[in-house]
PDB file of C-alpha atoms in Angstrom:
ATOM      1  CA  UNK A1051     238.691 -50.864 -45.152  1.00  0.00           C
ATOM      2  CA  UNK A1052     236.188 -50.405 -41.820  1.00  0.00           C
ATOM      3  CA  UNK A1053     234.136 -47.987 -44.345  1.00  0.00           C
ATOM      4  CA  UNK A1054     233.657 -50.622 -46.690  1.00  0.00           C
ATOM      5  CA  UNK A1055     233.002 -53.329 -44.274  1.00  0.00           C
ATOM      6  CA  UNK A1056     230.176 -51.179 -42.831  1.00  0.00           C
ATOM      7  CA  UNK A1057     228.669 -50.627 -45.975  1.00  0.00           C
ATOM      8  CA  UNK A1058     229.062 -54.363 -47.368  1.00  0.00           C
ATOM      9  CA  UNK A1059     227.349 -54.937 -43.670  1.00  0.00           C
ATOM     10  CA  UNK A1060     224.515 -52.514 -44.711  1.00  0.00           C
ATOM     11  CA  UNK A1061     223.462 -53.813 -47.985  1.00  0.00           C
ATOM     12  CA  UNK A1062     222.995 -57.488 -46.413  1.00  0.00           C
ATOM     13  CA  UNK A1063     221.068 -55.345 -43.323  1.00  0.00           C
ATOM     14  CA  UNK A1064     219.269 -53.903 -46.537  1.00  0.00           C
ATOM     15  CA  UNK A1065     218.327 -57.007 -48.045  1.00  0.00           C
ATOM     16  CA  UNK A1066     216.710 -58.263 -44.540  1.00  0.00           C
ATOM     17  CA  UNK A1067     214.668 -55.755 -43.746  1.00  0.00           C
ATOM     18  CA  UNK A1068     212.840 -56.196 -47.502  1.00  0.00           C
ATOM     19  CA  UNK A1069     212.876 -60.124 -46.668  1.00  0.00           C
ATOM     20  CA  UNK A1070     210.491 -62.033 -44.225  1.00  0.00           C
ATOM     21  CA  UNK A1071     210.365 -63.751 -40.944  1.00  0.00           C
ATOM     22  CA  UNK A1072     209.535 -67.230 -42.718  1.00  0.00           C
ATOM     23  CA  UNK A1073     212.088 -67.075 -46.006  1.00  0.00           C
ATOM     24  CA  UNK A1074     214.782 -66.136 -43.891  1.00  0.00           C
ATOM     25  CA  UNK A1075     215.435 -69.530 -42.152  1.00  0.00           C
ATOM     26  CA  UNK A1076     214.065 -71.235 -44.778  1.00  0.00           C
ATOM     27  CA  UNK A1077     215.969 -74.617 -46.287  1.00  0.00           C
ATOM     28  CA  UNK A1078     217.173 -73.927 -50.336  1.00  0.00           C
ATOM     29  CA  UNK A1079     217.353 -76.836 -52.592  1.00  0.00           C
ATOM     30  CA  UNK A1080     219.826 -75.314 -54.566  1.00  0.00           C
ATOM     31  CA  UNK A1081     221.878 -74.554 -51.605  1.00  0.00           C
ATOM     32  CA  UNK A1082     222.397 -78.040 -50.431  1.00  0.00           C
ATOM     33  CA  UNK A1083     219.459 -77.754 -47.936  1.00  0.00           C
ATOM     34  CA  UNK A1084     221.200 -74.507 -46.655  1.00  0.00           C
ATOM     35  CA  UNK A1085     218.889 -71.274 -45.590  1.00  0.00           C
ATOM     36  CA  UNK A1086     219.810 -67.583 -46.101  1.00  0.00           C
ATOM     37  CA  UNK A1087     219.773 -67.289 -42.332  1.00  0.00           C
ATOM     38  CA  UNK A1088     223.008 -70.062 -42.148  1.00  0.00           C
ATOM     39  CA  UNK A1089     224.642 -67.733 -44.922  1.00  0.00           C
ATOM     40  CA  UNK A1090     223.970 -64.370 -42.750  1.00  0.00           C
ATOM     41  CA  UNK A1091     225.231 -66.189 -39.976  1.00  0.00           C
ATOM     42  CA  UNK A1092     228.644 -67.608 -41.009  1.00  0.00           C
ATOM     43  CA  UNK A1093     229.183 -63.950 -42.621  1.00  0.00           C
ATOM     44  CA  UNK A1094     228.417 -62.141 -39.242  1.00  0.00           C
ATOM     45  CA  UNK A1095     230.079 -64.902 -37.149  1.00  0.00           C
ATOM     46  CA  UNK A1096     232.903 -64.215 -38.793  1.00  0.00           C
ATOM     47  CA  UNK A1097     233.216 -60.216 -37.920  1.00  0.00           C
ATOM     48  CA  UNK A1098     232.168 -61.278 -34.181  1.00  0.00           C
ATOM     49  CA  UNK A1099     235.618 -63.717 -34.310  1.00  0.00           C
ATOM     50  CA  UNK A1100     237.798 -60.591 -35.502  1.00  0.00           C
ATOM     51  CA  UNK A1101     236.052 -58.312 -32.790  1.00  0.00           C
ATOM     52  CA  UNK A1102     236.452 -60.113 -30.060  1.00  0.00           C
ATOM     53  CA  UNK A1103     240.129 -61.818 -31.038  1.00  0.00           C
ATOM     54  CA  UNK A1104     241.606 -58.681 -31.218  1.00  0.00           C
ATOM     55  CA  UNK A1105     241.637 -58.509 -27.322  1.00  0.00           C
ATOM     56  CA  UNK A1106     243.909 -61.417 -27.656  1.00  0.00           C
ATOM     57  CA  UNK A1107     246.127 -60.412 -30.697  1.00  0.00           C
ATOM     58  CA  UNK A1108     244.747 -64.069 -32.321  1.00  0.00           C
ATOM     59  CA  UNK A1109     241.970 -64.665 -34.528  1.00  0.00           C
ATOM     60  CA  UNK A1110     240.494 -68.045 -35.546  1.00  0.00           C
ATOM     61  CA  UNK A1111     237.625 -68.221 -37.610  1.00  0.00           C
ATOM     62  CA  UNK A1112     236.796 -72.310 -36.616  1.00  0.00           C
ATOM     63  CA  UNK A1113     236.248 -71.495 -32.958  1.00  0.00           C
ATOM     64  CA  UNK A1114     232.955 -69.104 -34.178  1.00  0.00           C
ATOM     65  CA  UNK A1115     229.965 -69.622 -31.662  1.00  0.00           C
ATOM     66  CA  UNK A1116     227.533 -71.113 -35.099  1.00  0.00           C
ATOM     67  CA  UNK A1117     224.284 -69.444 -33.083  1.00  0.00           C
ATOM     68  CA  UNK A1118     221.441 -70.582 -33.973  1.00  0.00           C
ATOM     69  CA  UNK A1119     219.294 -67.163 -32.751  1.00  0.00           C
ATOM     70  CA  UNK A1120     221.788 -65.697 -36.104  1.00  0.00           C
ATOM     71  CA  UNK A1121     220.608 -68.007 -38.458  1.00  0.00           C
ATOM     72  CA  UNK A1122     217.122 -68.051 -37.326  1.00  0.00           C
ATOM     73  CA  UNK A1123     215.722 -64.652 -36.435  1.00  0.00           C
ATOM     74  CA  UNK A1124     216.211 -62.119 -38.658  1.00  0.00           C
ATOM     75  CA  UNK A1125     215.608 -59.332 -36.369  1.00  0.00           C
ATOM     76  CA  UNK A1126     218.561 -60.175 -34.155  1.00  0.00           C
ATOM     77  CA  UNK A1127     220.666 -60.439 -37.378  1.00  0.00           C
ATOM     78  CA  UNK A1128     219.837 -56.807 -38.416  1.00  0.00           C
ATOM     79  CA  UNK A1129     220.505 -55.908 -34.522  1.00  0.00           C
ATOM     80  CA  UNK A1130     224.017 -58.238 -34.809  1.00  0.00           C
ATOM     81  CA  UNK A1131     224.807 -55.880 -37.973  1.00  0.00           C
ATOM     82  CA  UNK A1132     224.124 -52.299 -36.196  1.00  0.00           C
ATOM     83  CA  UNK A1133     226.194 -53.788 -33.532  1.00  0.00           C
ATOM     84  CA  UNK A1134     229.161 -55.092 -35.460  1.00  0.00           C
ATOM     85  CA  UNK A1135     228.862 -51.970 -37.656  1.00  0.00           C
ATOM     86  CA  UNK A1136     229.067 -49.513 -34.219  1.00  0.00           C
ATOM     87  CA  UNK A1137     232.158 -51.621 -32.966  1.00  0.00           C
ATOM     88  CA  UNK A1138     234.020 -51.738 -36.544  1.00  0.00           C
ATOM     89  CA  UNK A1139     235.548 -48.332 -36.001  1.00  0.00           C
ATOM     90  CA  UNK A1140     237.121 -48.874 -32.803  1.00  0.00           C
ATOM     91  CA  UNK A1141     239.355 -51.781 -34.083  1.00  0.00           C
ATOM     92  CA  UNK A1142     243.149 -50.515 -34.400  1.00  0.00           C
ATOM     93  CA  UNK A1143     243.169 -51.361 -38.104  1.00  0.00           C
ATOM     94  CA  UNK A1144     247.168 -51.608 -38.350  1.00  0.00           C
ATOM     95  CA  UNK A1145     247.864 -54.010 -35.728  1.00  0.00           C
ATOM     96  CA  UNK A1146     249.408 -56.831 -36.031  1.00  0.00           C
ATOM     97  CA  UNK A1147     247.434 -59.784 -34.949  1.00  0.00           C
ATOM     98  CA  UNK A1148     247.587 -63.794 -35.584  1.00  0.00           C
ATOM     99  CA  UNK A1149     245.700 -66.038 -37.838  1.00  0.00           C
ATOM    100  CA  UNK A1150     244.856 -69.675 -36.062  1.00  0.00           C
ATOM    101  CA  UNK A1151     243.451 -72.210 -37.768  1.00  0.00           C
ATOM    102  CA  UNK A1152     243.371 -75.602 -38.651  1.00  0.00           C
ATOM    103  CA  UNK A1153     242.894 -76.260 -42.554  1.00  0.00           C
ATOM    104  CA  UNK A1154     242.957 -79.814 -42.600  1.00  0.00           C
ATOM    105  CA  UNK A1155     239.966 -82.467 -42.690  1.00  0.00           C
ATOM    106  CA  UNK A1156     240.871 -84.363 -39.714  1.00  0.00           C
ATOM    107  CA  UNK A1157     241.732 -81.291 -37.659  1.00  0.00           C
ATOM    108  CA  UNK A1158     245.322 -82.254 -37.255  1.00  0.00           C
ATOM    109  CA  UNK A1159     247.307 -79.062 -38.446  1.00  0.00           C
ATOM    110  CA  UNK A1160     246.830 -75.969 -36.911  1.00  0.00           C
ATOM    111  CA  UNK A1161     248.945 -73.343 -37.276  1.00  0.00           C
ATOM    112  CA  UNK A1162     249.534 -69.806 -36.811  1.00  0.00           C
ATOM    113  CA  UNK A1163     250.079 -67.035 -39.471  1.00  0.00           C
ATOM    114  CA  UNK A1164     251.517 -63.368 -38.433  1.00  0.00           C
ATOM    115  CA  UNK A1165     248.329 -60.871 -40.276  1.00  0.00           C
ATOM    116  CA  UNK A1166     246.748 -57.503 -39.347  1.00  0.00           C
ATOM    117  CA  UNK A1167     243.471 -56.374 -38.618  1.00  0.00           C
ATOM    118  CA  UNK A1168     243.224 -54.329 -41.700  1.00  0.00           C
ATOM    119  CA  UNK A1169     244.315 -57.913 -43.400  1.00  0.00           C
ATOM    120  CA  UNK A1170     241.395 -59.826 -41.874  1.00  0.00           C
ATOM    121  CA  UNK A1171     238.665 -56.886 -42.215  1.00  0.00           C
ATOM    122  CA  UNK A1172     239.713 -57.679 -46.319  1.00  0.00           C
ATOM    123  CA  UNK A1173     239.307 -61.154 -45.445  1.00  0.00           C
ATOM    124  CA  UNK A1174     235.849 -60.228 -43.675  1.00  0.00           C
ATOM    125  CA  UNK A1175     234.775 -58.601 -46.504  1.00  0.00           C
ATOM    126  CA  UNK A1176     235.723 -60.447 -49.063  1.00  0.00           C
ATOM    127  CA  UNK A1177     234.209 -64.299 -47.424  1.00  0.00           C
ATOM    128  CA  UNK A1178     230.994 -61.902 -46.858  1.00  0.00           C
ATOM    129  CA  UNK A1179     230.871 -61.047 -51.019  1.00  0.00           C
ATOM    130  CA  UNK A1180     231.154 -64.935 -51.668  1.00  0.00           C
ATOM    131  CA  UNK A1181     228.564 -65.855 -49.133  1.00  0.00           C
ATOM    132  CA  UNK A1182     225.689 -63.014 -50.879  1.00  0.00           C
ATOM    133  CA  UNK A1183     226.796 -64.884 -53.737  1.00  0.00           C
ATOM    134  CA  UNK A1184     225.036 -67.978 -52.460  1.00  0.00           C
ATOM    135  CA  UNK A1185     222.653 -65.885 -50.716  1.00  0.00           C
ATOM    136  CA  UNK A1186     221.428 -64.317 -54.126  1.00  0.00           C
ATOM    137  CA  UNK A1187     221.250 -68.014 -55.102  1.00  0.00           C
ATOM    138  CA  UNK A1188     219.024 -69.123 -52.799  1.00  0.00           C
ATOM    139  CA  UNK A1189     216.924 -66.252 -52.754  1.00  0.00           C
ATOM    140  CA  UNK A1190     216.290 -66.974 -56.252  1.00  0.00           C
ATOM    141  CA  UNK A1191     214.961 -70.371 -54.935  1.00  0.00           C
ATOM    142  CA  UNK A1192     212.706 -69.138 -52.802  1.00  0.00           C
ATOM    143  CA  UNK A1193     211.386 -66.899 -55.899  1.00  0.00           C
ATOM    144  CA  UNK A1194     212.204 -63.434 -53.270  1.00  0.00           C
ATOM    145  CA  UNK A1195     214.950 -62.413 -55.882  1.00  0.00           C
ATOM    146  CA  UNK A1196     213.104 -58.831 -56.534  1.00  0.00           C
ATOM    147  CA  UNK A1197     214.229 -57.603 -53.431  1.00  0.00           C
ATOM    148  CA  UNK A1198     217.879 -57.618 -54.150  1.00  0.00           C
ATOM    149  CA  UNK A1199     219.908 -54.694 -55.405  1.00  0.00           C
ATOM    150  CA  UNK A1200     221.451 -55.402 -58.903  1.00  0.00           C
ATOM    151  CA  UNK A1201     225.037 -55.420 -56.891  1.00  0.00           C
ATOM    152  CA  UNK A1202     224.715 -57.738 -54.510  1.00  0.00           C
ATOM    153  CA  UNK A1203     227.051 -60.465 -54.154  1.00  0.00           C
ATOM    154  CA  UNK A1204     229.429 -58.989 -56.892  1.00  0.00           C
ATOM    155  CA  UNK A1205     232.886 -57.891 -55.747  1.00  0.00           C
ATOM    156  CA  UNK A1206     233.956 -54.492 -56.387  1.00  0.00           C
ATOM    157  CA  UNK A1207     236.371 -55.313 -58.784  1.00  0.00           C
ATOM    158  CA  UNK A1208     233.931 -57.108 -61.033  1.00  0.00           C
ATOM    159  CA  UNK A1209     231.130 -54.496 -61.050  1.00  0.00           C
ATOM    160  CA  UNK A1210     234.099 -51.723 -62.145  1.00  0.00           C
ATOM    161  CA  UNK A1211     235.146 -54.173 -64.693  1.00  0.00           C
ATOM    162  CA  UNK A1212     231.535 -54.734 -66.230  1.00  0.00           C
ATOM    163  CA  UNK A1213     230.578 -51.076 -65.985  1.00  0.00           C
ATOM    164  CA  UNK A1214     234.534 -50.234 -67.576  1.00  0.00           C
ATOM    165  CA  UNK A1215     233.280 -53.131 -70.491  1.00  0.00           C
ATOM    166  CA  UNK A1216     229.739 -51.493 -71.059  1.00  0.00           C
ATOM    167  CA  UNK A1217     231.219 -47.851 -71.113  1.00  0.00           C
ATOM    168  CA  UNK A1218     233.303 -48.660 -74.256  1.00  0.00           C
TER     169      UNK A1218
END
């Protein structure tokens, strides 16, 4: 699962270095207002809550830091990457660990579920797909889209089906 992480982590490190300084924390209509820059960030802010909540055997995504240097430099978000990428490895991908988190408007609910680290590197992985998705989306918007690789923001599972479809 790390390997695939790494190289999901990659293609969006990729995609920023063919982007610029001035489209990356730029506002997308057809993302509610939204920039590619707050899309990296809640993807990467999301690794940086498994990393460090493994010390504590607890993870919960709603205490992320939201830093604004992630969503607004691009540089430091390719640096955040190599860094997240180099610490991936070490994580002791069979360990149990806890899921916190409250899932209800008014922030009333929290609770705990038993998980893994190998479970929440899928999870990681899977929330980054979605949010390359919207990232594709907006990069559309800001008319950059022939920078992006054919694959990004489509899940594994989806490209083997489509390539499975085309082959017969």
């Amino acid at each position: 699962m790390i390997a695939h992480c790494i190289q999901n982590l990659n293609d969006i490190k990729t995609f920023l270095s063919k982007i610029n300084d001035d489209c990356y924390p730029s506002s997308c209509k057809t993302l509610s207002g939204a920039s590619i820059g707050q899309h990296v960030r809640h993807i990467l802010e999301f690794y940086l809550c498994l990393l460090n909540g493994v010390n504590q055997g607890n993870v919960n995504y709603d205490e992320r830091k939201r830093d604004f240097q992630l969503e607004n430099d691009r540089k430091f978000a390719i640096f955040s990457i190599d860094k997240i990428c180099c610490n991936l490895p070490l994580l002791p991908s069979n360990m149990t660990m806890t899921l916190t988190g409250d899932f209800c408007m008014d922030g009333s609910n929290a609770i705990s579920i038993v998980s893994s680290v190998e479970r929440e590197l899928a999870y990681c992985l899977e929330h980054a797909i979605h949010h390359m998705a919207l990232i594709k989306v907006g990069t559309i918007d800001l008319e950059m889209d022939h920078v992006l690789d054919k694959n990004f923001g489509i899940a594994p599972s989806t490209i083997r089906n489509t390539n499975l479809v085309c082959a017969q």
